[in-house]
Short mmCIF file of C-alpha atoms and ligand atoms in Angstrom, two decimals:
data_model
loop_
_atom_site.label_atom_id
_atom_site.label_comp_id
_atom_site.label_asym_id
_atom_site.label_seq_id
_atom_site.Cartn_x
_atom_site.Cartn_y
_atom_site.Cartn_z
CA UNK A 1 36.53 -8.27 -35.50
CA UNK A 2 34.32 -10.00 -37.98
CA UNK A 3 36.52 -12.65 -39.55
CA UNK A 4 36.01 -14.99 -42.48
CA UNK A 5 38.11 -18.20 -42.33
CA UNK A 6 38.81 -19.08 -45.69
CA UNK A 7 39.46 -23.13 -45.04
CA UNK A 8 38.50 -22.51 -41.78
CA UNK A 9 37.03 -26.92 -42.29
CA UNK A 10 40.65 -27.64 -42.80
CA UNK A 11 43.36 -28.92 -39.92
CA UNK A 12 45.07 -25.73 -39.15
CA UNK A 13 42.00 -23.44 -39.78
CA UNK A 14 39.73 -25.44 -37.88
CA UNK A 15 42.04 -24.47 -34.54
CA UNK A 16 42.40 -20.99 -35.60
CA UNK A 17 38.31 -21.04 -35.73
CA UNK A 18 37.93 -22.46 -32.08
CA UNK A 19 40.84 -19.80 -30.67
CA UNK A 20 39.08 -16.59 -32.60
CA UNK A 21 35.78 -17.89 -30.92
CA UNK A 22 37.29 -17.82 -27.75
CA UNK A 23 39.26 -14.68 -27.67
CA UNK A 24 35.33 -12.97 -29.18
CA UNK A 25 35.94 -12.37 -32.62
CA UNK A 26 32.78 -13.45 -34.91
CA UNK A 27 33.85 -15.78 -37.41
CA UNK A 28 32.13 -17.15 -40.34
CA UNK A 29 33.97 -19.81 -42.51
CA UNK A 30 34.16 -20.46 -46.53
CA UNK A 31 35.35 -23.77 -47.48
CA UNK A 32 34.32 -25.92 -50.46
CA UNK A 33 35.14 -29.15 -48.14
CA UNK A 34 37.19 -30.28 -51.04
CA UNK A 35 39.66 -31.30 -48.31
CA UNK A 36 38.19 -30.16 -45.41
CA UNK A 37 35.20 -31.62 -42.88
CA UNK A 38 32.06 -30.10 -42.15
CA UNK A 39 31.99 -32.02 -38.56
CA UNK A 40 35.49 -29.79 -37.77
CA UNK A 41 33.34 -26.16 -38.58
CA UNK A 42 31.16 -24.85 -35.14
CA UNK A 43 27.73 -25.30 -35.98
CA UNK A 44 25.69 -22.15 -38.42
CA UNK A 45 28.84 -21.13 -39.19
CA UNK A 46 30.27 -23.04 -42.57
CA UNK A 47 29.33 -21.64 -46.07
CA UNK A 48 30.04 -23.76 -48.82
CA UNK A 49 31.57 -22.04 -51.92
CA UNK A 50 34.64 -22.20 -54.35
CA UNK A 51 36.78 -18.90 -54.42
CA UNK A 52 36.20 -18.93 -58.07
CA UNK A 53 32.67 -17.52 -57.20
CA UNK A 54 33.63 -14.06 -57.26
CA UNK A 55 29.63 -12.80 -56.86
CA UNK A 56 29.64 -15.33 -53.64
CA UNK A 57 32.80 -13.94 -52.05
CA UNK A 58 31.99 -10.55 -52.51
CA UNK A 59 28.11 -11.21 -51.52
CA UNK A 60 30.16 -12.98 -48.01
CA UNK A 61 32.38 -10.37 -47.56
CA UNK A 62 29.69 -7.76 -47.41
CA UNK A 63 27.10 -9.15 -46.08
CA UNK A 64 28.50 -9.93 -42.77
CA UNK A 65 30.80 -6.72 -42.81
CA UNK A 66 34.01 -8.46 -42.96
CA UNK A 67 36.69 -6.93 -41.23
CA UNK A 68 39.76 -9.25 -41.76
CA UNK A 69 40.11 -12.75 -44.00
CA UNK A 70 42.84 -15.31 -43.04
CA UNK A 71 43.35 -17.73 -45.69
CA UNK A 72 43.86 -21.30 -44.82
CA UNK A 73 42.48 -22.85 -48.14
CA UNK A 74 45.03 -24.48 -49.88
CA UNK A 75 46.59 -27.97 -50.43
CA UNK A 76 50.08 -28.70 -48.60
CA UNK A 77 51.07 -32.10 -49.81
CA UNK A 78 55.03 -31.46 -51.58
CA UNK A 79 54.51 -35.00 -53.52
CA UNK A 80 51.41 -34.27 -54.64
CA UNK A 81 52.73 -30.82 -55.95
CA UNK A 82 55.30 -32.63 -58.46
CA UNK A 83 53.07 -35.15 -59.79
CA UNK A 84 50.23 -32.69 -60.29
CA UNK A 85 51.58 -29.05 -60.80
CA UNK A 86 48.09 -27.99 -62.51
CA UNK A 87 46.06 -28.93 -58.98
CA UNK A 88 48.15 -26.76 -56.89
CA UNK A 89 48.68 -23.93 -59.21
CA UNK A 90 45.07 -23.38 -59.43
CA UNK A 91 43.92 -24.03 -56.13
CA UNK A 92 46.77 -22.24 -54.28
CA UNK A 93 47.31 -19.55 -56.74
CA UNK A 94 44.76 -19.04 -58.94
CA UNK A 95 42.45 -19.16 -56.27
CA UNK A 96 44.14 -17.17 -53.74
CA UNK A 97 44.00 -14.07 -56.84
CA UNK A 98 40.34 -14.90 -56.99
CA UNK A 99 40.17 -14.03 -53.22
CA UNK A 100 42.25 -11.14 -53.50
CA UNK A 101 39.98 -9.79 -56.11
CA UNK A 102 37.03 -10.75 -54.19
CA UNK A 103 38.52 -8.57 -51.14
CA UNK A 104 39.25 -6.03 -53.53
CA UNK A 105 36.22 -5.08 -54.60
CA UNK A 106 33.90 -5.94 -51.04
CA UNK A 107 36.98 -2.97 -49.71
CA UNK A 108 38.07 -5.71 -47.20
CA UNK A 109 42.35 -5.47 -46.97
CA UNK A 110 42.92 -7.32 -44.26
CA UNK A 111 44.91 -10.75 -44.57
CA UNK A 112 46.28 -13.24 -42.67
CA UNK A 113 48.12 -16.17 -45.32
CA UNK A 114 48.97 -19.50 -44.38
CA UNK A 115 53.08 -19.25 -46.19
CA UNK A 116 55.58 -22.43 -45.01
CA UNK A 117 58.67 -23.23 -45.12
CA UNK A 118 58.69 -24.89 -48.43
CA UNK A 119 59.18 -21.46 -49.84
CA UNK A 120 62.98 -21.40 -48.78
CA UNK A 121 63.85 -24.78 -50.19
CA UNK A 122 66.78 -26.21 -48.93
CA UNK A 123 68.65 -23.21 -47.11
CA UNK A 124 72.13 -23.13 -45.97
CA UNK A 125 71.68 -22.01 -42.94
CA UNK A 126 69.93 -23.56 -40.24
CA UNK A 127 67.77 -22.59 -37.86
CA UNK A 128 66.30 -20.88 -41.25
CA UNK A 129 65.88 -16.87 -40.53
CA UNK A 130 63.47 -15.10 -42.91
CA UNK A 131 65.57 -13.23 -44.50
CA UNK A 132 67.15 -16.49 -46.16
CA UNK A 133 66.88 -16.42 -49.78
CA UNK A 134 63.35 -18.14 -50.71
CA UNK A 135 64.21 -20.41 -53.34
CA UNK A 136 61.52 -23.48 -53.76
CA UNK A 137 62.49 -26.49 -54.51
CA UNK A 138 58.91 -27.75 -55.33
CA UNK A 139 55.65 -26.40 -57.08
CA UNK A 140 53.79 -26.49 -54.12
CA UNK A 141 56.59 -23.67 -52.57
CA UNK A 142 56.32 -22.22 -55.49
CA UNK A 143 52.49 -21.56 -55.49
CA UNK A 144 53.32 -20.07 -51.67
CA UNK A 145 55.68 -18.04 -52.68
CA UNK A 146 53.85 -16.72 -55.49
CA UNK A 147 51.07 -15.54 -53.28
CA UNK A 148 53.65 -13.88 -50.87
CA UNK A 149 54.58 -11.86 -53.59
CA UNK A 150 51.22 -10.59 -54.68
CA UNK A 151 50.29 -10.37 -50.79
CA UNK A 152 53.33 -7.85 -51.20
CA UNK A 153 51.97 -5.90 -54.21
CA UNK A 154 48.67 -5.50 -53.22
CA UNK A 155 49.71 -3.84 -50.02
CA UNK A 156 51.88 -2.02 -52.15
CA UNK A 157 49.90 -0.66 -54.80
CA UNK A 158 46.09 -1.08 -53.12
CA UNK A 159 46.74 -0.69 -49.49
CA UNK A 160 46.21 -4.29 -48.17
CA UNK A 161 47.47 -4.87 -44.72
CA UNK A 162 49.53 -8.25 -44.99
CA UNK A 163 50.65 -11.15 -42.60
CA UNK A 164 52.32 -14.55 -44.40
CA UNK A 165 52.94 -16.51 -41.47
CA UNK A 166 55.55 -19.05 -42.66
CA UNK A 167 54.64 -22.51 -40.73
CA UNK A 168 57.05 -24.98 -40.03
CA UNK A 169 55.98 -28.76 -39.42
CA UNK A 170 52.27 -28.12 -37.78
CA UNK A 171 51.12 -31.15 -35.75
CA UNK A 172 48.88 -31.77 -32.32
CA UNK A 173 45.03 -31.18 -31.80
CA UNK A 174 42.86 -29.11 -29.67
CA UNK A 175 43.63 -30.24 -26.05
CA UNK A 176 39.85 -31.12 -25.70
CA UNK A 177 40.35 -34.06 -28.49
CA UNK A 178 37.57 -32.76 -30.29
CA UNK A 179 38.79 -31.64 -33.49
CA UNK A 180 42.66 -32.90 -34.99
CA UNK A 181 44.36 -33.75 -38.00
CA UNK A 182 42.43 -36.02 -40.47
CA UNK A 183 43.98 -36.31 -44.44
CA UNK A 184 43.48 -38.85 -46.66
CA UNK A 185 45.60 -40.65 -47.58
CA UNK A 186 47.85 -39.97 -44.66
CA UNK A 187 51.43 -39.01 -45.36
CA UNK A 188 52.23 -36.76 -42.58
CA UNK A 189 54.37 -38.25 -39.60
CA UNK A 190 52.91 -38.21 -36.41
CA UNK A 191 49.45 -39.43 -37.58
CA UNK A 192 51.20 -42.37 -39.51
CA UNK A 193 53.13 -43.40 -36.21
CA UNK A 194 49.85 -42.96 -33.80
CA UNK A 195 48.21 -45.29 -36.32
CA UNK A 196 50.67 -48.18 -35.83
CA UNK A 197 49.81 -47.46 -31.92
CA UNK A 198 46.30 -48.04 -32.23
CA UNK A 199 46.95 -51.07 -34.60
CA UNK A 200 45.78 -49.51 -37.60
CA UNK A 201 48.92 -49.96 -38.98
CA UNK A 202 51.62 -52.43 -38.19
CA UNK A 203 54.76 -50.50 -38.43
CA UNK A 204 55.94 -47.28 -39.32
CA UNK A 205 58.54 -46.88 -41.99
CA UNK A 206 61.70 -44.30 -41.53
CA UNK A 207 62.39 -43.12 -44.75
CA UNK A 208 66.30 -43.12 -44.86
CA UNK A 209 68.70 -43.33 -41.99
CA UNK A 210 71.42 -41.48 -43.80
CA UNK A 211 71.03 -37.72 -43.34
CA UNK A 212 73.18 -35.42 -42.19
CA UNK A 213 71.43 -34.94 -38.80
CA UNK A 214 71.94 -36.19 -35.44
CA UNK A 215 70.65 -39.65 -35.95
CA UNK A 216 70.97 -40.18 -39.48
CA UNK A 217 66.59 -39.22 -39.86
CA UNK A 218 65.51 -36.09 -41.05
CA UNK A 219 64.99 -33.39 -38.29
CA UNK A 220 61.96 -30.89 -38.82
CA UNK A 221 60.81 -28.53 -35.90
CA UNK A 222 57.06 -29.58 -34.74
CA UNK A 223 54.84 -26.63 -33.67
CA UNK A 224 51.64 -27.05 -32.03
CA UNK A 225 48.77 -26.30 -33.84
CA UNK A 226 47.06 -23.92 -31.47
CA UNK A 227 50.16 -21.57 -31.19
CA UNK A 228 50.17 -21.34 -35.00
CA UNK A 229 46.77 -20.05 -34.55
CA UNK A 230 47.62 -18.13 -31.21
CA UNK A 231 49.84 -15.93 -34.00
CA UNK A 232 47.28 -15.44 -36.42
CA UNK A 233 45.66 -14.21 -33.66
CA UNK A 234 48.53 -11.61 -32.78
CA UNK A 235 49.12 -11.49 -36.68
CA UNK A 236 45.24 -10.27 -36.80
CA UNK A 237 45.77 -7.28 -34.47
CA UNK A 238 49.24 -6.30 -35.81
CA UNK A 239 47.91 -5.37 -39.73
CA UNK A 240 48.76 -2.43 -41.06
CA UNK A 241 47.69 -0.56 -44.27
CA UNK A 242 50.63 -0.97 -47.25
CA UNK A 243 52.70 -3.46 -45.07
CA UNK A 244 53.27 -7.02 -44.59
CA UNK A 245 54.63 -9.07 -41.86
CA UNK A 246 56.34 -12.33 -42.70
CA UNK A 247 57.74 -14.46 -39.92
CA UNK A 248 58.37 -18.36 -39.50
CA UNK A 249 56.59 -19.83 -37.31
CA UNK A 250 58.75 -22.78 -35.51
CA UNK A 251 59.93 -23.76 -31.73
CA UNK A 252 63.16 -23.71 -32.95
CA UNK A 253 64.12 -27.01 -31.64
CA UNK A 254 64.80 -29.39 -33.81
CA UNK A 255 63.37 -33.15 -33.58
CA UNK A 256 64.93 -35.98 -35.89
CA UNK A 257 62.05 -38.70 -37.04
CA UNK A 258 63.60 -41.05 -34.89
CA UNK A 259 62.78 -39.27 -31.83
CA UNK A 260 59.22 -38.71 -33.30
CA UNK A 261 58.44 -42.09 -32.91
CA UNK A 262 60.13 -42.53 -29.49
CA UNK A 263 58.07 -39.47 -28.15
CA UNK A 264 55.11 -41.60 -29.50
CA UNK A 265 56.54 -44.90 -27.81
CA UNK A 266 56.32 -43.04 -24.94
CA UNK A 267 52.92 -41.76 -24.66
CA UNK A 268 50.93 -44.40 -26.07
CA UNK A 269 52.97 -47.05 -24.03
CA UNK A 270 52.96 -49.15 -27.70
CA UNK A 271 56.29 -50.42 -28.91
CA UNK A 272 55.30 -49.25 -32.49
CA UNK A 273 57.85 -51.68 -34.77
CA UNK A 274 60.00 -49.56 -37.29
CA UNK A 275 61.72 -50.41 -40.38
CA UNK A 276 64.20 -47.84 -41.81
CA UNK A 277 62.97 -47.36 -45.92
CA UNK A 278 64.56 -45.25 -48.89
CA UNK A 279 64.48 -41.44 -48.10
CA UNK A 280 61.64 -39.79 -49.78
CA UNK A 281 62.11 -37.58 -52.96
CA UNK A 282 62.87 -34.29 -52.22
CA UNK A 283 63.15 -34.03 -47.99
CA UNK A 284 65.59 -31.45 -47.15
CA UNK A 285 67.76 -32.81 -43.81
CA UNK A 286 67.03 -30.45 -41.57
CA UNK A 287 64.38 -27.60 -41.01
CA UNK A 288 64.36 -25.50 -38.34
CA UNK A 289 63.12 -22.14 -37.34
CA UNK A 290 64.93 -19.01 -36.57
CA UNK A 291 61.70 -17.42 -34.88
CA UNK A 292 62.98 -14.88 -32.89
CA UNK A 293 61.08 -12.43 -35.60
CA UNK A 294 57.87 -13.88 -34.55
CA UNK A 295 58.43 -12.92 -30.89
CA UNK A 296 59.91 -9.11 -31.68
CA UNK A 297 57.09 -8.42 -33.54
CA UNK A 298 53.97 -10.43 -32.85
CA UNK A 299 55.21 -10.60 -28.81
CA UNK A 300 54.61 -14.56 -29.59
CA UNK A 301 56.06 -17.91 -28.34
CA UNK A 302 54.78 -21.00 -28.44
CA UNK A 303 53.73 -22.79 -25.49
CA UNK A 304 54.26 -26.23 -26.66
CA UNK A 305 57.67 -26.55 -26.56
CA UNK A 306 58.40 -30.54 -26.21
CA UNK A 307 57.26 -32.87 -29.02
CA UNK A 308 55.69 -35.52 -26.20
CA UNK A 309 52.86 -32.65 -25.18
CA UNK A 310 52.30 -32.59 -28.64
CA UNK A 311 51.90 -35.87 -29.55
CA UNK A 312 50.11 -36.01 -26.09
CA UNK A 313 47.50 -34.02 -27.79
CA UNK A 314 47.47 -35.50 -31.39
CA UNK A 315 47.16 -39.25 -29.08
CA UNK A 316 43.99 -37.76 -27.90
CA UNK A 317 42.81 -36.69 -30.60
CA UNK A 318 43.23 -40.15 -32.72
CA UNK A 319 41.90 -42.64 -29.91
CA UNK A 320 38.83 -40.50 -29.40
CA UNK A 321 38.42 -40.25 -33.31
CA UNK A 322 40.03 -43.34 -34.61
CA UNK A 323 38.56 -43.11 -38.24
CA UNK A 324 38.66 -39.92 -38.07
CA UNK A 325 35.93 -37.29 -38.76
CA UNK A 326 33.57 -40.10 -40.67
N1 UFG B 401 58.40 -39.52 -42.56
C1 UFG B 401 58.79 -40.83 -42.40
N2 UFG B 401 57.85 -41.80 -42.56
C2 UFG B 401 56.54 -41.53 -42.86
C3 UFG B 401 56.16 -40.18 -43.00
C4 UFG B 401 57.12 -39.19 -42.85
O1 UFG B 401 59.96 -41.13 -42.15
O2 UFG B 401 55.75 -42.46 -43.01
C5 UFG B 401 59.40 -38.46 -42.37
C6 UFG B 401 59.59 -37.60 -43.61
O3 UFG B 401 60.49 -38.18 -44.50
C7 UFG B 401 60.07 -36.30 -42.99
C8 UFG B 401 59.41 -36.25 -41.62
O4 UFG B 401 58.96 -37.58 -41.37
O5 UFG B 401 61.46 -36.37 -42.80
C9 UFG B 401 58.21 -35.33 -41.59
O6 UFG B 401 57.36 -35.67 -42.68
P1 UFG B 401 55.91 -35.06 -42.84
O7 UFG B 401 55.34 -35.63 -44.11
O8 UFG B 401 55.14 -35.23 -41.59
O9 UFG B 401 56.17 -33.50 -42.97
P2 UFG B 401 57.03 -32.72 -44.06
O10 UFG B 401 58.20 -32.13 -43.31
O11 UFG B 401 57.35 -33.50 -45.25
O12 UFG B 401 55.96 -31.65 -44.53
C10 UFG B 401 55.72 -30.45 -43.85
C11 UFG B 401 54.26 -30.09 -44.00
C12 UFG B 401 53.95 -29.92 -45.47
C13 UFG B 401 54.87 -28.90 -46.04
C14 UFG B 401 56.31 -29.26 -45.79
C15 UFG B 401 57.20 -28.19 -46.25
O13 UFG B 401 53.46 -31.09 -43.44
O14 UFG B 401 52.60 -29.53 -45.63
O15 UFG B 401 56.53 -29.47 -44.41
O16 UFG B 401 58.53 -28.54 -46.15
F1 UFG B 401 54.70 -28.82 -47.37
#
């Protein structure tokens, strides 16, 4: 198929690039590198552009007979969702109705949408099955769920052919440690802790040893970041006309912070010093996937299924690119 990336410069949809490459698909990418890094996009293939462009996306979509779109471009960070509401609304809604638009008129109804778990809140039942209630408990679920709603519409009433692939905690890098995770500022876990093992940092704070959990940290499930893309993938070949497909995508093993940081102990052979610090605003105790859906009907599992390969990975990735993509 001929595939746009939409944030296809980003973490997650720079790995979905390099897989779609491999399995032949021809991919072009649309990012406005806002958050994103031209050294993460394959070379001839990045075009710069805000989704707000309409004439741009439609002139993209056309011109290089788009079959498909999966849309990665959005920002992810809960905090930053609360203290700036107006960021995330436009660039994860309003822009996300700008693409659909922008589909809409090139004819293109294919979609593949980056959805999370943030859009159930804090469920009551655990591992989280997707028919729980999707309740957010922040603006940035909000602006997730608001898109899985429209994603449902527009199949509805226009014929698109949906997937909102509902991502648990993504971490790891390509195996080959060429392209990984690279935000700034850092918040996300596994990055923080692999920075204390390369000295960047000197210790890694827990925040709150209190929760409900096995250890007192929060437990999230950790999926690799090639088998979310190995379901877009499936997700890709699985679209149908006036439907969507919404699964979680998780291990469904759980993995408290604590042990986070042990797995990283391990393979970096650093002791990485903790200190256990206040629990952060708004971190629910436990999330964890019920993702038998994604297996019935994408035929997927993921093939990283201990938190040390992972890290393995994500290790690689850091020492080879210590600063990251500058
Ligand atoms: N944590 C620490 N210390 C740190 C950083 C994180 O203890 O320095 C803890 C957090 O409190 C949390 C766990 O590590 O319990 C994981 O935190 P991350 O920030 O890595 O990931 P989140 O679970 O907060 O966020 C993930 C995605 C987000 C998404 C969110 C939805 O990365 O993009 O899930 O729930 F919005």
């Amino acid at each position: 198929m001929n595939v746009l990336v939409v944030g296809g410069a980003g973490y997650i949809g720079s790995h979905a690039v390099r897989l779609l490459i491999a399995a032949g698909h021809h991919v072009w990418v649309y990012d406005n590198l806002s958050r994103g890094h031209r050294q993460a996009v394959p070379a001839g293939l990045l075009i710069k552009g805000e989704l707000s462009d309409r004439s741009k996306v439609v002139q993209t979509l056309r011109e290089n007979q788009i079959d498909a779109v999966m849309h990665f471009a959005a920002f992810a960070l809960v905090n930053e969702s609360v203290t700036d509401p107006a960021l995330y609304y436009r660039n994860n809604v309003i822009a996300a109705l700008d693409l659909l638009e922008a589909m809409r008129e090139a004819d293109v109804k294919k979609i593949v949408f980056s959805s999370t778990t943030a859009t159930y809140g804090q469920p009551d039942v655990v591992p989280i099955p997707e028919e729980t209630p999707q309740c957010p408990i922040n603006p940035y679920g909000f602006t997730k769920l608001v898109v899985e709603q429209a994603l449902a519409d527009y199949a509805a009433a226009y014929g698109f052919a949906y997937a909102a692939l509902r991502y648990f905690n993504a971490a790891g890098a390509h195996p080959d440690g060429t392209i990984g995770e690279d935000h700034d500022p850092e918040s996300h876990l596994i990055p923080i802790v692999l920075q204390v093992a390369l000295g960047q940092r000197d210790k890694i704070t827990i925040f709150g040893n209190d929760y409900n959990t096995k250890d007192g940290t929060c437990v999230r499930d950790y999926i690799h970041i090639d088998d979310l893309g190995d379901a877009h993938l499936r997700a890709l070949e699985k679209l149908t006309p006036g439907t969507g497909i919404c699964v979680n995508l998780g291990t469904g093993q759980g993995t408290s912070v604590r042990e986070i940081v042990e797995a990283c102990r391990e393979v970096t052979g650093h002791p990485i010093p903790e200190i256990i610090g206040p629990r952060r605003a708004g971190d629910p105790d436990e999330l964890i996937a019920d993702a038998r859906r994604a297996k019935e009907v994408l035929g997927w599992s993921p093939r990283y299924t201990d938190v040390q390969s992972i890290v393995e990975t994500a290790w690689r990735w850091h020492q080879s690119h210590p600063d990251g993509y500058t």
